[in-house]
Amino acid sequence: MHIENHPVLGKQLQKPVTVYFNNQPLLAYKQQTVAAALIANGIKKLGESRKLVQSRGLFCSRGRCCSCYMTIDGENHVRSCMTKVKDGMQIYQSLGDPEIRSDENGY
Amino acid sequence: MDTDVLIIGAGPAGIVAAIETASKGLNVTIIDESNLLGGQLRQQTQMLQSLPSPYQSMRGFELAQDLTNQLTQFPIRYLLEHRIIGIYANGSLGITDELNVFPIMAKKIIVATGATENAISFPKWTLPGIMTIGAAQTLVNRDFVIPGKSAVIVGSTDFAMDIIHQLIDVGINIKGIIEQQPTIQAREMKKVNELYDIGLPFYVNASIKEARGIGEVKEVDIQLQDRVFTEYVDLVLVDGGRSPILDLFYQLNCSFGFGDKLGGWVPSYNQSFQTSVNDVFIAGNATGISVHGALLITGKIAATSVCEELEVLSREEAEKQSAELWKELESREYTDVFQERIKHIESYKSPMLKNQFIS
């Protein structure tokens, strides 16, 4: 849920944008990070761990713990807590290891 | 790119150090990973007590704004959304904007990288919905997002007490505070008592036995001394205290000491806030976890030392200024923290860890 009227800071959410999670449109606001915007829309599972395939979500929100990796606009393993939303952004959960040996990476 | 002073971290300590050095006419560059100045102050909506003069008591984000406004008087070079990723053989630092890497050669470096929250582990602690209490605060006060409907808190420091008040104010139902120690860790009893008074349950000698849920946390088993019970929550907020962020100090080949009250491993420094590496100074929570007022003072002391070394402040003036600041630091900081800081400084010449380079 978005906080329309913050008890101390007032009405801060002014500029809505649309982001896409698994191709579904979601309402977000310009100053929010990707992780925050997803949580506002009830999405807490941001990815799965590589080895044991356990669910992972936002943990530190400071870009240190790397629990919130997602695939954002075609780029793998982006820290979703440190990335601001942009209109039209395409967001997918980080599932499994990315395909590194692809043509676009020069292999 | 050359600079007199490179300040790493644009939180309160880094900004104060920038103001002090730039006001003496030095060429100052300040670098931060975030896109905004102010560091973690930006989401602190509680009133900050015991700020040094000339600051009035104000909220954290207001202090961030005040400090940022002061910076605009000086021609400082900002490298926001930049990170340091290594050190070149000639001593320049490697900076990246996530696309390119370029070197910066600085005469003096002030590292003010701040602190990180410690995790508390228990079975299934990695489930989504389990996060640090500071992460929840960031969601509420910076992103304007409610992280969940009902929560348990694991840990009971002053930092947690402030945030619990802020979470309640946006309608989050706090089902209990779980403290492993026999007593509540917070020192400001007023805030604790306010939570007691609204009927918030505090459990001491308690821990989380297990968290459960598919894809996200749904329930936790709480272990008390004589029984175990289950709470149904979609949020578990861990408050494991904070520790200095050390990555860069390792890379710079600094030595370390250990102080429990300072937050664990802390880079060695002397009373000038100079680390074991000559041109590297330290400020803020990286010098040991303390109250906001103290962070500002450490930034000033480090900057005073740098000004003296770069000869824009006479030795006499610097010593006088520094002595006054140390006196103020002693009066602002909790006594046991200050004493441990003094102990840490006394062990400057005999650090516990040397040559621990890891990258």
PDB file of N, CA and C in Angstrom, chain B residues 120-127 129-130 151-155 176-180 203 205-212 217 219-224 227-231 233 235-239:
ATOM      1  N   ILE B 120      19.912 -10.796  12.372  1.00  0.00           N
ATOM      2  CA  ILE B 120      19.742 -11.789  13.439  1.00  0.00           C
ATOM      3  C   ILE B 120      19.196 -13.035  12.743  1.00  0.00           C
ATOM      4  N   SER B 121      19.898 -14.127  12.889  1.00  0.00           N
ATOM      5  CA  SER B 121      19.456 -15.298  12.132  1.00  0.00           C
ATOM      6  C   SER B 121      18.667 -16.263  13.009  1.00  0.00           C
ATOM      7  N   PHE B 122      17.691 -16.915  12.387  1.00  0.00           N
ATOM      8  CA  PHE B 122      16.887 -17.970  13.005  1.00  0.00           C
ATOM      9  C   PHE B 122      16.369 -18.797  11.841  1.00  0.00           C
ATOM     10  N   PRO B 123      15.853 -19.998  12.085  1.00  0.00           N
ATOM     11  CA  PRO B 123      15.413 -20.814  10.946  1.00  0.00           C
ATOM     12  C   PRO B 123      14.400 -20.072  10.054  1.00  0.00           C
ATOM     13  N   LYS B 124      14.701 -20.014   8.752  1.00  0.00           N
ATOM     14  CA  LYS B 124      13.886 -19.349   7.716  1.00  0.00           C
ATOM     15  C   LYS B 124      13.933 -17.814   7.800  1.00  0.00           C
ATOM     16  N   TRP B 125      15.048 -17.296   8.333  1.00  0.00           N
ATOM     17  CA  TRP B 125      15.144 -15.833   8.475  1.00  0.00           C
ATOM     18  C   TRP B 125      15.267 -15.125   7.133  1.00  0.00           C
ATOM     19  N   THR B 126      15.475 -15.886   6.054  1.00  0.00           N
ATOM     20  CA  THR B 126      15.623 -15.251   4.740  1.00  0.00           C
ATOM     21  C   THR B 126      14.301 -15.101   3.995  1.00  0.00           C
ATOM     22  N   LEU B 127      13.173 -15.508   4.612  1.00  0.00           N
ATOM     23  CA  LEU B 127      11.876 -15.385   3.931  1.00  0.00           C
ATOM     24  C   LEU B 127      11.551 -13.914   3.628  1.00  0.00           C
ATOM     25  N   GLY B 129       9.574 -10.556   3.658  1.00  0.00           N
ATOM     26  CA  GLY B 129       8.760 -10.048   4.758  1.00  0.00           C
ATOM     27  C   GLY B 129       9.571  -9.962   6.035  1.00  0.00           C
ATOM     28  N   ILE B 130      10.754 -10.608   6.028  1.00  0.00           N
ATOM     29  CA  ILE B 130      11.677 -10.475   7.162  1.00  0.00           C
ATOM     30  C   ILE B 130      12.791  -9.541   6.702  1.00  0.00           C
ATOM     31  N   ALA B 151       3.388  -6.833  12.601  1.00  0.00           N
ATOM     32  CA  ALA B 151       4.814  -7.122  12.699  1.00  0.00           C
ATOM     33  C   ALA B 151       5.215  -7.548  14.094  1.00  0.00           C
ATOM     34  N   VAL B 152       6.259  -8.373  14.179  1.00  0.00           N
ATOM     35  CA  VAL B 152       6.993  -8.514  15.433  1.00  0.00           C
ATOM     36  C   VAL B 152       8.376  -7.911  15.217  1.00  0.00           C
ATOM     37  N   ILE B 153       8.926  -7.376  16.308  1.00  0.00           N
ATOM     38  CA  ILE B 153      10.238  -6.748  16.270  1.00  0.00           C
ATOM     39  C   ILE B 153      11.208  -7.640  17.034  1.00  0.00           C
ATOM     40  N   VAL B 154      12.358  -7.915  16.460  1.00  0.00           N
ATOM     41  CA  VAL B 154      13.363  -8.729  17.154  1.00  0.00           C
ATOM     42  C   VAL B 154      14.526  -7.823  17.522  1.00  0.00           C
ATOM     43  N   GLY B 155      14.628  -7.489  18.798  1.00  0.00           N
ATOM     44  CA  GLY B 155      15.653  -6.551  19.256  1.00  0.00           C
ATOM     45  C   GLY B 155      14.993  -5.326  19.861  1.00  0.00           C
ATOM     46  N   GLY B 176       4.522  -7.448  19.085  1.00  0.00           N
ATOM     47  CA  GLY B 176       5.410  -7.717  20.210  1.00  0.00           C
ATOM     48  C   GLY B 176       6.844  -7.365  19.891  1.00  0.00           C
ATOM     49  N   ILE B 177       7.614  -7.134  20.949  1.00  0.00           N
ATOM     50  CA  ILE B 177       9.042  -6.852  20.824  1.00  0.00           C
ATOM     51  C   ILE B 177       9.773  -7.986  21.534  1.00  0.00           C
ATOM     52  N   ILE B 178      10.664  -8.647  20.801  1.00  0.00           N
ATOM     53  CA  ILE B 178      11.313  -9.850  21.301  1.00  0.00           C
ATOM     54  C   ILE B 178      12.780  -9.540  21.565  1.00  0.00           C
ATOM     55  N   GLU B 179      13.200  -9.661  22.803  1.00  0.00           N
ATOM     56  CA  GLU B 179      14.584  -9.349  23.170  1.00  0.00           C
ATOM     57  C   GLU B 179      15.233 -10.592  23.775  1.00  0.00           C
ATOM     58  N   GLN B 180      16.387 -10.941  23.227  1.00  0.00           N
ATOM     59  CA  GLN B 180      17.067 -12.144  23.692  1.00  0.00           C
ATOM     60  C   GLN B 180      17.684 -11.958  25.084  1.00  0.00           C
ATOM     61  N   TYR B 203       8.801  -9.013  25.250  1.00  0.00           N
ATOM     62  CA  TYR B 203       9.214 -10.328  25.727  1.00  0.00           C
ATOM     63  C   TYR B 203      10.729 -10.330  25.882  1.00  0.00           C
ATOM     64  N   ASN B 205      14.339 -12.397  27.397  1.00  0.00           N
ATOM     65  CA  ASN B 205      14.810 -13.784  27.385  1.00  0.00           C
ATOM     66  C   ASN B 205      14.055 -14.574  26.313  1.00  0.00           C
ATOM     67  N   ALA B 206      13.801 -13.933  25.190  1.00  0.00           N
ATOM     68  CA  ALA B 206      12.954 -14.536  24.157  1.00  0.00           C
ATOM     69  C   ALA B 206      13.670 -14.517  22.811  1.00  0.00           C
ATOM     70  N   SER B 207      13.232 -15.378  21.913  1.00  0.00           N
ATOM     71  CA  SER B 207      13.822 -15.406  20.570  1.00  0.00           C
ATOM     72  C   SER B 207      12.809 -15.997  19.599  1.00  0.00           C
ATOM     73  N   ILE B 208      13.126 -15.918  18.308  1.00  0.00           N
ATOM     74  CA  ILE B 208      12.268 -16.558  17.311  1.00  0.00           C
ATOM     75  C   ILE B 208      12.777 -17.975  17.130  1.00  0.00           C
ATOM     76  N   LYS B 209      11.889 -18.928  17.308  1.00  0.00           N
ATOM     77  CA  LYS B 209      12.290 -20.331  17.155  1.00  0.00           C
ATOM     78  C   LYS B 209      12.296 -20.713  15.678  1.00  0.00           C
ATOM     79  N   GLU B 210      11.301 -20.201  14.962  1.00  0.00           N
ATOM     80  CA  GLU B 210      11.224 -20.504  13.532  1.00  0.00           C
ATOM     81  C   GLU B 210      10.234 -19.551  12.877  1.00  0.00           C
ATOM     82  N   ALA B 211      10.515 -19.195  11.621  1.00  0.00           N
ATOM     83  CA  ALA B 211       9.535 -18.457  10.825  1.00  0.00           C
ATOM     84  C   ALA B 211       8.994 -19.417   9.772  1.00  0.00           C
ATOM     85  N   ARG B 212       7.736 -19.213   9.353  1.00  0.00           N
ATOM     86  CA  ARG B 212       7.153 -20.085   8.332  1.00  0.00           C
ATOM     87  C   ARG B 212       6.359 -19.272   7.322  1.00  0.00           C
ATOM     88  N   VAL B 217       6.757 -14.569   4.648  1.00  0.00           N
ATOM     89  CA  VAL B 217       6.523 -14.970   6.030  1.00  0.00           C
ATOM     90  C   VAL B 217       5.039 -14.818   6.380  1.00  0.00           C
ATOM     91  N   GLU B 219       3.897 -16.680   9.630  1.00  0.00           N
ATOM     92  CA  GLU B 219       3.820 -16.881  11.074  1.00  0.00           C
ATOM     93  C   GLU B 219       5.205 -17.126  11.656  1.00  0.00           C
ATOM     94  N   VAL B 220       5.349 -16.811  12.947  1.00  0.00           N
ATOM     95  CA  VAL B 220       6.605 -17.079  13.651  1.00  0.00           C
ATOM     96  C   VAL B 220       6.312 -17.756  14.983  1.00  0.00           C
ATOM     97  N   ASP B 221       7.183 -18.684  15.355  1.00  0.00           N
ATOM     98  CA  ASP B 221       7.118 -19.280  16.688  1.00  0.00           C
ATOM     99  C   ASP B 221       8.042 -18.496  17.601  1.00  0.00           C
ATOM    100  N   ILE B 222       7.490 -18.029  18.704  1.00  0.00           N
ATOM    101  CA  ILE B 222       8.271 -17.227  19.641  1.00  0.00           C
ATOM    102  C   ILE B 222       8.597 -18.077  20.862  1.00  0.00           C
ATOM    103  N   GLN B 223       9.897 -18.179  21.141  1.00  0.00           N
ATOM    104  CA  GLN B 223      10.372 -19.014  22.245  1.00  0.00           C
ATOM    105  C   GLN B 223      10.563 -18.150  23.486  1.00  0.00           C
ATOM    106  N   LEU B 224       9.744 -18.406  24.512  1.00  0.00           N
ATOM    107  CA  LEU B 224       9.971 -17.760  25.802  1.00  0.00           C
ATOM    108  C   LEU B 224      10.670 -18.775  26.701  1.00  0.00           C
ATOM    109  N   ARG B 227       7.673 -21.341  27.550  1.00  0.00           N
ATOM    110  CA  ARG B 227       6.707 -21.807  26.549  1.00  0.00           C
ATOM    111  C   ARG B 227       7.042 -21.271  25.172  1.00  0.00           C
ATOM    112  N   VAL B 228       6.362 -21.840  24.176  1.00  0.00           N
ATOM    113  CA  VAL B 228       6.493 -21.369  22.796  1.00  0.00           C
ATOM    114  C   VAL B 228       5.096 -21.011  22.310  1.00  0.00           C
ATOM    115  N   PHE B 229       4.962 -19.871  21.628  1.00  0.00           N
ATOM    116  CA  PHE B 229       3.653 -19.569  21.034  1.00  0.00           C
ATOM    117  C   PHE B 229       3.844 -19.006  19.636  1.00  0.00           C
ATOM    118  N   THR B 230       2.745 -19.008  18.867  1.00  0.00           N
ATOM    119  CA  THR B 230       2.814 -18.613  17.470  1.00  0.00           C
ATOM    120  C   THR B 230       2.113 -17.267  17.278  1.00  0.00           C
ATOM    121  N   GLU B 231       2.749 -16.383  16.518  1.00  0.00           N
ATOM    122  CA  GLU B 231       2.102 -15.135  16.112  1.00  0.00           C
ATOM    123  C   GLU B 231       1.951 -15.148  14.596  1.00  0.00           C
ATOM    124  N   VAL B 233       1.995 -13.012  11.475  1.00  0.00           N
ATOM    125  CA  VAL B 233       2.469 -11.691  11.035  1.00  0.00           C
ATOM    126  C   VAL B 233       2.947 -11.775   9.589  1.00  0.00           C
ATOM    127  N   LEU B 235       5.266  -9.476   8.694  1.00  0.00           N
ATOM    128  CA  LEU B 235       6.456  -8.639   8.774  1.00  0.00           C
ATOM    129  C   LEU B 235       7.231  -9.033  10.030  1.00  0.00           C
ATOM    130  N   VAL B 236       8.517  -9.318   9.867  1.00  0.00           N
ATOM    131  CA  VAL B 236       9.399  -9.541  11.016  1.00  0.00           C
ATOM    132  C   VAL B 236      10.566  -8.579  10.848  1.00  0.00           C
ATOM    133  N   LEU B 237      10.726  -7.684  11.817  1.00  0.00           N
ATOM    134  CA  LEU B 237      11.739  -6.631  11.672  1.00  0.00           C
ATOM    135  C   LEU B 237      12.871  -6.880  12.654  1.00  0.00           C
ATOM    136  N   VAL B 238      14.067  -7.100  12.119  1.00  0.00           N
ATOM    137  CA  VAL B 238      15.183  -7.438  12.988  1.00  0.00           C
ATOM    138  C   VAL B 238      16.035  -6.206  13.282  1.00  0.00           C
ATOM    139  N   ASP B 239      16.340  -6.079  14.552  1.00  0.00           N
ATOM    140  CA  ASP B 239      17.117  -4.954  15.062  1.00  0.00           C
ATOM    141  C   ASP B 239      18.340  -5.556  15.761  1.00  0.00           C
TER     142      ASP B 239
END
